[in-house]
C-alpha cells in the first residue's frame, strides 16, 4: 500500500461501496479503481439479462486508499445532484483531472453542499483523532493539529468546516496519483519479498552442516522444478485464453465464441465497462494451472502477483484512453489485433529473473545495516535499564537505612520512658490533661527529682497535733 503516516495505526475501516450509475463512470475513472481485491471467477451457463434489477446494489472492493470511505461518501452525495450528473455526461477524463469539473461544485444544490460540509468535518475529525492516537502512543504533548493535517493531501486543511471546489479538486488529484503509482509500488514491494525469501533461505543454510546443506539444496531444486512443471499458460487477453474461460468457466460451446457476448457476460455489474476486478477474474483458470494452495512449492503471494501482472498487461494493451476501464469498443478493437490471434508466449514468474545477485547483495547490506542499528538501540536500552535498576537499588538501600535509623530512635525513646514519636515528631500517645496531676509520681518532700525505678514512697509523717 501507499506509504501514509498513521496507516499502521488504523485499518481505516475501509468499507465497500455501491457501483454508481453509468452517468458517473467518468468520475469513477479517476476515483474508484480498486486494485487489491482477489475476485472470484464467474461460472455461468448463459448470458445474463441485458437489464439489471432497478435498485439492485453491486458491491465493488474498496480502493485500498486510506481515505476510501470519505471518497465513496463524497461520490455518493455528488451523484444525487442532477446538475452535476449532467455535467459528468459530457466531461472527459482530462477535464476531470485538470480540475475543470470541480468548479461545477458551486452550482450544486444547497442540501448537497450541506451534506458535503458535514462529510468534510467528519473526515477532519477522524484525521485529528488518528493524529492524537499517534501522538499519545509516543507520549507527545502540545499537538498542532493544523500543522499535522498538511500531510493529508486529499482535502483542504486550511478550511476544516466547508467543502469547496478546491476540496473536490484535491480529492480527485490525490486519488488519481495514488492509484497510478500503485503498480510501481507493488512491483518494488514484491521484489523485496522475493529477495527476503532468498536471504532467509541462504542464512538458514549457513546454520547447517555440509550434509544437511546438500539435502536442503537438493530439496529446494526439486520443489523449484516441480513448481515449474505445469501446463501451458495462455497469454492473458488472447483469444485462446478467453475461449478457455468461455468453455470451462462459462460452460459455453468454444465453437460459438463471440467477443461481444463474452464482454457482456463478464461485465458483472452491467455498467458497460470491464473494470480491473472483472478483468482479474478472467485469469483464475490460468493461475490454477500454476498454483495450488495445497502444494508446498506454490507460493500464494506469487499467485496474486501473477494475477495483478496479467491484469496490468491487458490494461496496457486494451485500455486505449488509459482510464483504467475497458469499454466494449476498446475490447472489440483489441480482438481484431494480430496479438489477439497469435500472441507471444506468456512468461510466468518462475520463468523470470526477479532480481540480480548485485540487487540481492545490496538488499542484504541494507538489512545488515538495519540490524546493526537495532542492535545498537537494544544495547543502549539495556544500559539504560541497568542504570535505572542501579538507581532503584540505591534508593531502596537508602530507604532501608532511613527506616533502620527511625526504628533505632523510637527504641531509644522507649528506653528513656518517652512514647514513640510520630512522623512529624508529635507524641503518638497523648495522656489526657485532666489525669496528668493524678497520674504524676509523688516526689519526696523537698525533692524535685523523679523517684528511682522500684522505689516505694513512705507515707508522710503528720506533724499536726493529735487530738483524742
CSV table of C-alpha atoms in Angstrom, one decimal:
chain,number,residue,atom,x,y,z
A,1,UNK,CA,0.0,0.0,0.0
A,2,UNK,CA,0.9,3.6,-0.1
A,3,UNK,CA,3.3,5.0,2.4
A,4,UNK,CA,1.0,7.1,4.5
A,5,UNK,CA,1.6,8.3,8.1
A,6,UNK,CA,-0.6,6.7,10.7
A,7,UNK,CA,-1.6,4.0,8.3
A,8,UNK,CA,-0.1,1.4,10.7
A,9,UNK,CA,-2.5,2.6,13.5
A,10,UNK,CA,-5.6,2.2,11.5
A,11,UNK,CA,-7.0,-0.4,9.2
A,12,UNK,CA,-9.1,2.7,8.5
A,13,UNK,CA,-12.2,0.5,8.5
A,14,UNK,CA,-12.5,0.6,4.7
A,15,UNK,CA,-15.9,-0.4,3.6
A,16,UNK,CA,-17.2,-1.3,0.2
A,17,UNK,CA,-19.4,0.9,-1.9
A,18,UNK,CA,-22.1,0.5,-4.4
A,19,UNK,CA,-21.5,1.0,-8.2
A,20,UNK,CA,-22.6,4.4,-9.4
A,21,UNK,CA,-25.0,4.8,-12.3
A,22,UNK,CA,-23.5,5.0,-15.8
A,23,UNK,CA,-23.6,8.8,-15.7
A,24,UNK,CA,-20.8,8.8,-13.0
A,25,UNK,CA,-18.4,6.4,-14.7
A,26,UNK,CA,-16.1,9.1,-15.9
A,27,UNK,CA,-15.6,10.2,-12.3
A,28,UNK,CA,-15.1,6.6,-11.3
A,29,UNK,CA,-12.3,6.5,-13.8
A,30,UNK,CA,-10.2,8.7,-11.6
A,31,UNK,CA,-11.5,7.8,-8.2
A,32,UNK,CA,-12.8,4.3,-7.9
A,33,UNK,CA,-10.0,1.9,-9.0
A,34,UNK,CA,-9.8,-1.0,-6.6
A,35,UNK,CA,-6.5,-2.8,-7.1
A,36,UNK,CA,-6.0,-5.4,-4.4
A,37,UNK,CA,-9.2,-7.5,-4.2
A,38,UNK,CA,-9.0,-11.2,-5.2
A,39,UNK,CA,-12.1,-11.7,-7.3
A,40,UNK,CA,-13.8,-15.0,-7.8
A,41,UNK,CA,-14.1,-16.4,-11.2
A,42,UNK,CA,-17.6,-16.4,-12.8
A,43,UNK,CA,-19.3,-19.7,-13.6
A,44,UNK,CA,-22.4,-19.2,-15.7
A,45,UNK,CA,-24.0,-21.2,-18.4
A,46,UNK,CA,-25.7,-18.4,-20.2
A,47,UNK,CA,-25.5,-14.7,-20.7
A,48,UNK,CA,-27.4,-12.7,-18.1
A,49,UNK,CA,-30.3,-10.4,-19.0
A,50,UNK,CA,-29.4,-7.1,-20.5
A,51,UNK,CA,-31.2,-5.0,-17.8
A,52,UNK,CA,-30.3,-5.1,-14.2
A,53,UNK,CA,-33.0,-5.1,-11.5
A,54,UNK,CA,-33.7,-1.5,-10.5
A,55,UNK,CA,-32.2,-0.6,-7.2
A,56,UNK,CA,-30.0,-3.6,-7.1
A,57,UNK,CA,-26.6,-2.9,-5.5
A,58,UNK,CA,-23.4,-4.5,-6.7
A,59,UNK,CA,-20.5,-4.0,-4.3
A,60,UNK,CA,-17.1,-3.1,-5.5
A,61,UNK,CA,-13.9,-3.7,-3.5
A,62,UNK,CA,-12.6,-0.6,-1.8
A,63,UNK,CA,-9.9,1.4,-3.5
A,64,UNK,CA,-7.2,0.5,-0.9
A,65,UNK,CA,-6.8,4.2,-0.2
A,66,UNK,CA,-6.6,5.3,3.4
A,67,UNK,CA,-9.4,7.8,2.7
A,68,UNK,CA,-11.5,5.3,0.8
A,69,UNK,CA,-14.7,5.8,2.9
A,70,UNK,CA,-14.6,9.6,2.6
A,71,UNK,CA,-14.0,9.2,-1.2
A,72,UNK,CA,-17.0,6.9,-1.5
A,73,UNK,CA,-19.3,9.2,0.5
A,74,UNK,CA,-18.4,12.3,-1.5
A,75,UNK,CA,-19.1,10.5,-4.8
A,76,UNK,CA,-22.4,9.1,-3.4
A,77,UNK,CA,-23.5,12.6,-2.4
A,78,UNK,CA,-22.4,14.3,-5.7
A,79,UNK,CA,-24.3,11.6,-7.7
A,80,UNK,CA,-27.6,12.8,-6.2
A,81,UNK,CA,-27.3,16.2,-7.8
A,82,UNK,CA,-29.0,16.4,-11.2
A,83,UNK,CA,-26.8,19.3,-12.5
A,84,UNK,CA,-23.6,17.7,-11.5
A,85,UNK,CA,-24.7,14.4,-13.1
A,86,UNK,CA,-25.5,16.1,-16.4
A,87,UNK,CA,-22.0,17.7,-16.5
A,88,UNK,CA,-20.4,14.3,-16.0
A,89,UNK,CA,-22.1,13.0,-19.1
A,90,UNK,CA,-20.2,15.4,-21.3
A,91,UNK,CA,-17.0,15.7,-19.3
A,92,UNK,CA,-13.8,13.9,-20.5
A,93,UNK,CA,-11.0,12.5,-18.4
A,94,UNK,CA,-8.7,15.4,-18.9
A,95,UNK,CA,-11.4,17.9,-17.7
A,96,UNK,CA,-11.8,15.9,-14.5
A,97,UNK,CA,-8.1,15.6,-13.9
A,98,UNK,CA,-7.5,19.3,-14.6
A,99,UNK,CA,-10.0,20.4,-12.0
A,100,UNK,CA,-12.4,22.0,-14.5
A,101,UNK,CA,-15.2,19.8,-13.3
A,102,UNK,CA,-14.5,20.8,-9.7
A,103,UNK,CA,-15.7,24.3,-10.4
A,104,UNK,CA,-19.2,22.9,-11.2
A,105,UNK,CA,-19.5,22.3,-7.4
A,106,UNK,CA,-20.6,25.9,-7.0
A,107,UNK,CA,-23.8,25.1,-8.9
A,108,UNK,CA,-25.0,22.1,-6.9
A,109,UNK,CA,-28.0,22.3,-4.7
A,110,UNK,CA,-27.8,23.7,-1.1
A,111,UNK,CA,-28.6,20.4,0.6
A,112,UNK,CA,-25.8,18.7,-1.3
A,113,UNK,CA,-23.3,21.3,-0.2
A,114,UNK,CA,-24.5,21.0,3.4
A,115,UNK,CA,-24.0,17.2,3.3
A,116,UNK,CA,-20.5,17.6,1.8
A,117,UNK,CA,-19.6,20.1,4.5
A,118,UNK,CA,-20.7,17.6,7.1
A,119,UNK,CA,-18.6,14.9,5.5
A,120,UNK,CA,-15.5,17.1,5.4
A,121,UNK,CA,-15.9,17.9,9.1
A,122,UNK,CA,-16.2,14.2,9.9
A,123,UNK,CA,-13.1,13.4,7.9
A,124,UNK,CA,-11.1,16.2,9.6
A,125,UNK,CA,-12.2,14.9,13.0
A,126,UNK,CA,-11.2,11.4,12.0
A,127,UNK,CA,-7.7,12.6,10.9
A,128,UNK,CA,-7.3,14.6,14.1
A,129,UNK,CA,-8.2,11.5,16.1
A,130,UNK,CA,-5.6,9.5,14.3
A,131,UNK,CA,-3.0,12.2,14.9
A,132,UNK,CA,-3.9,12.2,18.6
A,133,UNK,CA,-3.7,8.4,18.8
A,134,UNK,CA,-0.3,8.5,17.2
A,135,UNK,CA,1.0,11.3,19.5
A,136,UNK,CA,-0.4,9.6,22.5
A,137,UNK,CA,1.4,6.4,21.6
A,138,UNK,CA,4.7,8.2,21.8
A,139,UNK,CA,3.6,10.3,24.8
A,140,UNK,CA,3.9,13.6,23.0
A,141,UNK,CA,2.1,16.8,24.1
A,142,UNK,CA,1.2,20.1,22.5
A,143,UNK,CA,-0.3,18.7,19.3
A,144,UNK,CA,-0.6,21.2,16.5
A,145,UNK,CA,-3.4,19.5,14.5
A,146,UNK,CA,-3.5,22.2,11.8
A,147,UNK,CA,0.2,21.7,11.0
A,148,UNK,CA,-0.1,17.9,11.0
A,149,UNK,CA,-3.1,17.9,8.8
A,150,UNK,CA,-0.9,19.2,6.0
A,151,UNK,CA,0.4,15.8,5.3
A,152,UNK,CA,-3.1,14.6,4.1
A,153,UNK,CA,-3.4,15.8,0.5
A,154,UNK,CA,-7.0,14.7,-0.2
A,155,UNK,CA,-8.6,17.7,1.4
A,156,UNK,CA,-8.0,21.4,2.1
A,157,UNK,CA,-6.8,21.5,5.7
A,158,UNK,CA,-6.9,25.4,5.8
A,159,UNK,CA,-10.7,25.3,5.8
A,160,UNK,CA,-11.8,22.4,8.0
A,161,UNK,CA,-15.5,23.3,8.1
A,162,UNK,CA,-16.8,23.6,4.5
A,163,UNK,CA,-16.4,21.5,1.3
A,164,UNK,CA,-15.2,23.8,-1.5
A,165,UNK,CA,-14.3,23.2,-5.2
A,166,UNK,CA,-10.7,23.0,-4.1
A,167,UNK,CA,-11.6,20.0,-1.9
A,168,UNK,CA,-13.0,18.1,-4.8
A,169,UNK,CA,-10.0,19.0,-7.0
A,170,UNK,CA,-7.6,17.8,-4.3
A,171,UNK,CA,-9.6,14.6,-3.8
A,172,UNK,CA,-9.6,13.7,-7.5
A,173,UNK,CA,-5.9,14.5,-7.9
A,174,UNK,CA,-4.8,12.6,-4.8
A,175,UNK,CA,-6.8,9.5,-5.7
A,176,UNK,CA,-5.6,9.6,-9.4
A,177,UNK,CA,-1.9,10.0,-8.4
A,178,UNK,CA,-2.1,7.3,-5.7
A,179,UNK,CA,-3.7,4.8,-8.0
A,180,UNK,CA,-1.4,5.5,-10.9
A,181,UNK,CA,1.6,4.9,-8.6
A,182,UNK,CA,0.2,1.7,-7.1
A,183,UNK,CA,1.5,-0.8,-9.7
A,184,UNK,CA,5.1,0.6,-9.4
A,185,UNK,CA,5.0,0.4,-5.6
A,186,UNK,CA,3.6,-3.1,-5.8
A,187,UNK,CA,6.4,-4.3,-8.1
A,188,UNK,CA,9.0,-2.9,-5.7
A,189,UNK,CA,7.4,-4.5,-2.6
A,190,UNK,CA,7.1,-7.9,-4.4
A,191,UNK,CA,10.8,-7.8,-5.4
A,192,UNK,CA,11.7,-7.1,-1.7
A,193,UNK,CA,9.5,-10.0,-0.7
A,194,UNK,CA,11.3,-12.4,-3.1
A,195,UNK,CA,14.8,-11.1,-2.0
A,196,UNK,CA,13.9,-11.6,1.6
A,197,UNK,CA,12.8,-15.2,0.9
A,198,UNK,CA,16.1,-15.9,-0.7
A,199,UNK,CA,18.1,-14.1,2.0
A,200,UNK,CA,16.4,-16.2,4.7
A,201,UNK,CA,17.0,-19.4,2.8
A,202,UNK,CA,20.7,-18.7,2.5
A,203,UNK,CA,21.0,-17.7,6.1
A,204,UNK,CA,19.3,-20.9,7.2
A,205,UNK,CA,21.8,-22.9,5.0
A,206,UNK,CA,24.7,-21.3,6.9
A,207,UNK,CA,23.5,-22.9,10.1
A,208,UNK,CA,23.6,-26.4,8.7
A,209,UNK,CA,26.5,-28.8,8.4
A,210,UNK,CA,27.6,-29.9,4.9
A,211,UNK,CA,25.5,-33.0,4.6
A,212,UNK,CA,22.3,-31.3,5.7
A,213,UNK,CA,23.0,-28.3,3.5
A,214,UNK,CA,23.3,-30.6,0.4
A,215,UNK,CA,19.9,-32.2,1.3
A,216,UNK,CA,18.3,-28.8,1.7
A,217,UNK,CA,19.7,-27.6,-1.6
A,218,UNK,CA,18.5,-30.7,-3.4
A,219,UNK,CA,15.0,-30.4,-1.9
A,220,UNK,CA,14.9,-26.7,-3.0
A,221,UNK,CA,15.8,-27.5,-6.6
A,222,UNK,CA,13.3,-30.4,-6.6
A,223,UNK,CA,10.5,-28.1,-5.4
A,224,UNK,CA,11.5,-25.4,-7.9
A,225,UNK,CA,11.4,-27.9,-10.8
A,226,UNK,CA,8.0,-29.3,-9.6
A,227,UNK,CA,6.5,-25.8,-9.4
A,228,UNK,CA,7.7,-25.1,-13.0
A,229,UNK,CA,6.3,-28.3,-14.3
A,230,UNK,CA,2.8,-27.0,-15.2
A,231,UNK,CA,0.5,-26.8,-18.3
A,232,UNK,CA,1.0,-24.1,-20.8
A,233,UNK,CA,-0.3,-20.7,-19.6
A,234,UNK,CA,-2.2,-18.8,-22.3
A,235,UNK,CA,-1.3,-15.2,-23.0
A,236,UNK,CA,-3.7,-13.0,-20.9
A,237,UNK,CA,-6.3,-11.4,-23.1
A,238,UNK,CA,-5.6,-13.6,-26.1
A,239,UNK,CA,-8.3,-15.5,-28.0
A,240,UNK,CA,-7.1,-18.8,-26.6
A,241,UNK,CA,-7.2,-17.6,-23.0
A,242,UNK,CA,-10.7,-16.0,-23.4
A,243,UNK,CA,-12.1,-19.1,-25.2
A,244,UNK,CA,-10.8,-21.2,-22.3
A,245,UNK,CA,-12.8,-19.1,-19.9
A,246,UNK,CA,-15.8,-19.2,-22.2
A,247,UNK,CA,-15.7,-23.0,-22.3
A,248,UNK,CA,-14.6,-24.0,-18.8
A,249,UNK,CA,-15.9,-21.2,-16.6
A,250,UNK,CA,-19.0,-20.2,-18.5
A,251,UNK,CA,-19.9,-23.6,-19.8
A,252,UNK,CA,-20.4,-22.5,-23.4
A,253,UNK,CA,-19.5,-24.1,-26.7
A,254,UNK,CA,-16.0,-23.0,-27.8
A,255,UNK,CA,-17.0,-23.0,-31.4
A,256,UNK,CA,-19.6,-20.3,-30.7
A,257,UNK,CA,-17.2,-17.9,-29.0
A,258,UNK,CA,-18.3,-14.3,-29.6
A,259,UNK,CA,-16.3,-11.4,-28.2
A,260,UNK,CA,-19.4,-9.1,-27.7
A,261,UNK,CA,-21.3,-11.8,-25.8
A,262,UNK,CA,-18.2,-12.5,-23.8
A,263,UNK,CA,-17.9,-8.9,-22.8
A,264,UNK,CA,-21.5,-8.6,-21.7
A,265,UNK,CA,-21.2,-11.9,-19.8
A,266,UNK,CA,-18.3,-10.7,-17.7
A,267,UNK,CA,-19.5,-7.2,-17.2
A,268,UNK,CA,-20.7,-8.4,-13.8
A,269,UNK,CA,-22.3,-5.1,-12.7
A,270,UNK,CA,-23.7,-4.4,-16.1
A,271,UNK,CA,-22.3,-0.9,-16.2
A,272,UNK,CA,-20.9,-1.1,-19.7
A,273,UNK,CA,-17.2,-1.4,-18.6
A,274,UNK,CA,-14.8,-4.1,-17.6
A,275,UNK,CA,-13.0,-2.8,-14.6
A,276,UNK,CA,-9.8,-4.2,-13.1
A,277,UNK,CA,-11.5,-6.6,-10.8
A,278,UNK,CA,-13.7,-8.0,-13.6
A,279,UNK,CA,-10.5,-8.5,-15.7
A,280,UNK,CA,-8.6,-10.2,-12.9
A,281,UNK,CA,-11.4,-12.7,-12.5
A,282,UNK,CA,-10.8,-13.9,-16.1
A,283,UNK,CA,-7.3,-15.2,-15.1
A,284,UNK,CA,-8.3,-17.6,-12.4
A,285,UNK,CA,-8.2,-20.6,-14.7
A,286,UNK,CA,-4.7,-19.7,-15.9
A,287,UNK,CA,-3.5,-19.3,-12.3
A,288,UNK,CA,-4.9,-22.7,-11.3
A,289,UNK,CA,-2.5,-24.3,-13.8
A,290,UNK,CA,0.5,-22.9,-11.9
A,291,UNK,CA,-0.6,-22.5,-8.3
A,292,UNK,CA,-2.3,-24.8,-5.8
A,293,UNK,CA,-2.6,-23.8,-2.1
A,294,UNK,CA,-2.2,-27.5,-1.1
A,295,UNK,CA,1.3,-27.7,-2.7
A,296,UNK,CA,4.3,-26.7,-0.6
A,297,UNK,CA,6.2,-25.5,-3.6
A,298,UNK,CA,3.5,-23.0,-4.6
A,299,UNK,CA,3.6,-19.5,-3.0
A,300,UNK,CA,0.2,-17.8,-2.9
A,301,UNK,CA,1.8,-14.4,-2.6
A,302,UNK,CA,3.4,-15.1,-6.0
A,303,UNK,CA,0.0,-16.2,-7.4
A,304,UNK,CA,-1.6,-12.9,-6.5
A,305,UNK,CA,1.3,-11.0,-8.1
A,306,UNK,CA,0.9,-13.1,-11.2
A,307,UNK,CA,-2.8,-12.2,-11.3
A,308,UNK,CA,-2.0,-8.5,-11.0
A,309,UNK,CA,0.7,-8.7,-13.7
A,310,UNK,CA,-1.8,-10.3,-16.0
A,311,UNK,CA,-4.4,-7.5,-15.3
A,312,UNK,CA,-1.7,-4.8,-15.8
A,313,UNK,CA,-0.6,-6.3,-19.1
A,314,UNK,CA,-4.2,-6.5,-20.5
A,315,UNK,CA,-4.9,-3.0,-19.4
A,316,UNK,CA,-1.8,-1.7,-21.1
A,317,UNK,CA,-2.8,-3.4,-24.3
A,318,UNK,CA,-6.6,-2.8,-24.4
A,319,UNK,CA,-7.3,0.4,-22.4
A,320,UNK,CA,-6.7,3.0,-25.1
A,321,UNK,CA,-7.6,6.2,-23.2
A,322,UNK,CA,-5.8,4.9,-20.0
A,323,UNK,CA,-8.9,5.5,-17.8
A,324,UNK,CA,-8.5,2.1,-16.1
A,325,UNK,CA,-11.7,0.9,-17.6
A,326,UNK,CA,-12.3,-1.2,-20.7
A,327,UNK,CA,-15.3,-0.2,-22.9
A,328,UNK,CA,-16.9,-2.6,-25.3
A,329,UNK,CA,-15.4,-0.6,-28.2
A,330,UNK,CA,-11.9,-1.0,-26.8
A,331,UNK,CA,-12.5,-4.7,-26.1
A,332,UNK,CA,-13.7,-5.4,-29.6
A,333,UNK,CA,-10.9,-3.4,-31.2
A,334,UNK,CA,-8.4,-5.4,-29.2
A,335,UNK,CA,-9.8,-8.7,-30.6
A,336,UNK,CA,-9.0,-7.5,-34.1
A,337,UNK,CA,-5.3,-7.2,-33.4
A,338,UNK,CA,-2.8,-9.8,-34.5
A,339,UNK,CA,-1.6,-10.2,-30.9
A,340,UNK,CA,-5.1,-11.4,-30.0
A,341,UNK,CA,-5.0,-14.3,-32.5
A,342,UNK,CA,-1.2,-15.0,-32.5
A,343,UNK,CA,0.1,-13.9,-29.1
A,344,UNK,CA,3.6,-14.3,-27.8
A,345,UNK,CA,4.2,-16.9,-25.1
A,346,UNK,CA,3.5,-15.7,-21.6
A,347,UNK,CA,6.3,-16.0,-19.1
A,348,UNK,CA,5.2,-16.8,-15.6
A,349,UNK,CA,7.1,-15.5,-12.5
A,350,UNK,CA,9.0,-18.8,-12.2
A,351,UNK,CA,10.4,-18.2,-15.7
A,352,UNK,CA,11.8,-14.8,-14.9
A,353,UNK,CA,14.8,-13.5,-13.1
A,354,UNK,CA,13.1,-11.3,-10.5
A,355,UNK,CA,16.4,-9.8,-9.1
A,356,UNK,CA,20.1,-10.0,-9.7
A,357,UNK,CA,22.9,-11.0,-7.4
A,358,UNK,CA,24.0,-7.4,-7.1
A,359,UNK,CA,20.5,-6.4,-6.1
A,360,UNK,CA,20.3,-9.1,-3.5
A,361,UNK,CA,23.7,-8.2,-2.1
A,362,UNK,CA,22.6,-4.5,-1.8
A,363,UNK,CA,19.4,-5.7,-0.1
A,364,UNK,CA,21.3,-7.8,2.3
A,365,UNK,CA,23.6,-4.9,3.1
A,366,UNK,CA,20.6,-2.8,3.8
A,367,UNK,CA,19.2,-5.4,6.1
A,368,UNK,CA,22.6,-5.7,7.9
A,369,UNK,CA,22.7,-2.0,8.5
A,370,UNK,CA,19.2,-2.1,9.9
A,371,UNK,CA,20.1,-5.0,12.2
A,372,UNK,CA,23.2,-3.1,13.4
A,373,UNK,CA,21.1,-0.1,14.2
A,374,UNK,CA,18.6,-2.2,16.0
A,375,UNK,CA,21.4,-3.9,17.9
A,376,UNK,CA,22.8,-0.6,19.0
A,377,UNK,CA,19.4,0.6,20.1
A,378,UNK,CA,18.9,-2.6,22.0
A,379,UNK,CA,22.3,-2.2,23.8
A,380,UNK,CA,21.6,1.4,24.6
A,381,UNK,CA,18.2,0.4,26.1
A,382,UNK,CA,19.8,-2.4,28.1
A,383,UNK,CA,22.3,0.1,29.5
A,384,UNK,CA,19.5,2.5,30.4
A,385,UNK,CA,17.7,-0.4,32.0
A,386,UNK,CA,20.7,-1.4,34.1
A,387,UNK,CA,21.3,2.2,35.1
A,388,UNK,CA,17.7,2.5,36.2
A,389,UNK,CA,18.0,-0.7,38.1
A,390,UNK,CA,21.1,0.5,39.8
A,391,UNK,CA,19.4,3.8,40.8
A,392,UNK,CA,16.4,1.8,42.1
A,393,UNK,CA,18.6,-0.5,44.2
A,394,UNK,CA,20.4,2.6,45.6
A,395,UNK,CA,17.2,4.2,46.6
A,396,UNK,CA,16.0,1.0,48.2
A,397,UNK,CA,19.2,0.8,50.2
A,398,UNK,CA,18.8,4.4,51.3
A,399,UNK,CA,15.2,3.8,52.3
A,400,UNK,CA,16.1,0.8,54.4
A,401,UNK,CA,18.8,2.8,56.1
A,402,UNK,CA,16.4,5.5,57.0
A,403,UNK,CA,13.9,3.0,58.3
A,404,UNK,CA,16.5,1.5,60.5
A,405,UNK,CA,17.5,4.9,61.9
A,406,UNK,CA,13.9,5.7,62.7
A,407,UNK,CA,13.4,2.4,64.3
A,408,UNK,CA,16.5,2.8,66.5
A,409,UNK,CA,15.4,6.3,67.5
A,410,UNK,CA,12.0,5.0,68.6
A,411,UNK,CA,13.6,2.2,70.6
A,412,UNK,CA,15.9,4.8,72.3
A,413,UNK,CA,12.9,7.0,73.2
A,414,UNK,CA,11.0,4.0,74.7
A,415,UNK,CA,14.0,3.1,76.8
A,416,UNK,CA,14.1,6.7,78.1
A,417,UNK,CA,10.4,6.4,79.1
A,418,UNK,CA,9.1,8.6,76.3
A,419,UNK,CA,6.4,7.4,74.0
A,420,UNK,CA,7.5,6.9,70.4
A,421,UNK,CA,7.2,10.0,68.2
A,422,UNK,CA,5.0,10.2,65.1
A,423,UNK,CA,6.2,11.2,61.6
A,424,UNK,CA,6.0,14.9,62.5
A,425,UNK,CA,7.7,14.5,65.8
A,426,UNK,CA,4.4,14.6,67.8
A,427,UNK,CA,3.7,12.0,70.5
A,428,UNK,CA,1.8,9.0,69.3
A,429,UNK,CA,0.2,8.7,72.8
A,430,UNK,CA,-1.0,11.8,74.5
A,431,UNK,CA,-2.1,11.4,78.2
A,432,UNK,CA,-5.4,13.1,79.0
A,433,UNK,CA,-4.8,16.6,80.5
A,434,UNK,CA,-7.2,16.0,83.4
A,435,UNK,CA,-5.3,12.9,84.6
A,436,UNK,CA,-1.8,14.3,84.4
A,437,UNK,CA,-1.7,15.6,88.0
A,438,UNK,CA,-3.2,12.4,89.5
A,439,UNK,CA,-1.0,10.1,87.5
A,440,UNK,CA,2.2,12.0,88.1
A,441,UNK,CA,4.6,10.2,90.6
A,442,UNK,CA,5.0,11.8,94.0
A,443,UNK,CA,8.3,13.2,95.0
A,444,UNK,CA,9.9,13.2,98.4
A,445,UNK,CA,9.5,16.3,100.4
A,446,UNK,CA,11.8,18.9,99.4
A,447,UNK,CA,12.9,17.0,96.4
A,448,UNK,CA,12.5,17.8,92.8
A,449,UNK,CA,13.9,14.6,91.2
A,450,UNK,CA,11.8,11.7,90.0
A,451,UNK,CA,11.8,8.6,92.1
A,452,UNK,CA,14.2,5.9,91.1
A,453,UNK,CA,12.7,2.8,89.5
A,454,UNK,CA,11.2,0.3,92.0
A,455,UNK,CA,11.2,2.8,94.9
A,456,UNK,CA,8.1,2.8,97.0
A,457,UNK,CA,7.4,6.1,98.7
A,458,UNK,CA,7.0,6.0,102.5
A,459,UNK,CA,3.8,7.6,103.9
A,460,UNK,CA,4.4,11.1,105.0
A,461,UNK,CA,4.7,11.8,108.9
A,462,UNK,CA,1.9,14.0,110.2
A,463,UNK,CA,3.2,17.0,112.1
A,464,UNK,CA,-0.2,18.4,113.2
A,465,UNK,CA,-1.2,17.7,116.9
A,466,UNK,CA,-3.3,14.7,117.5
A,467,UNK,CA,-6.5,15.2,119.4
A,468,UNK,CA,-8.1,12.5,121.5
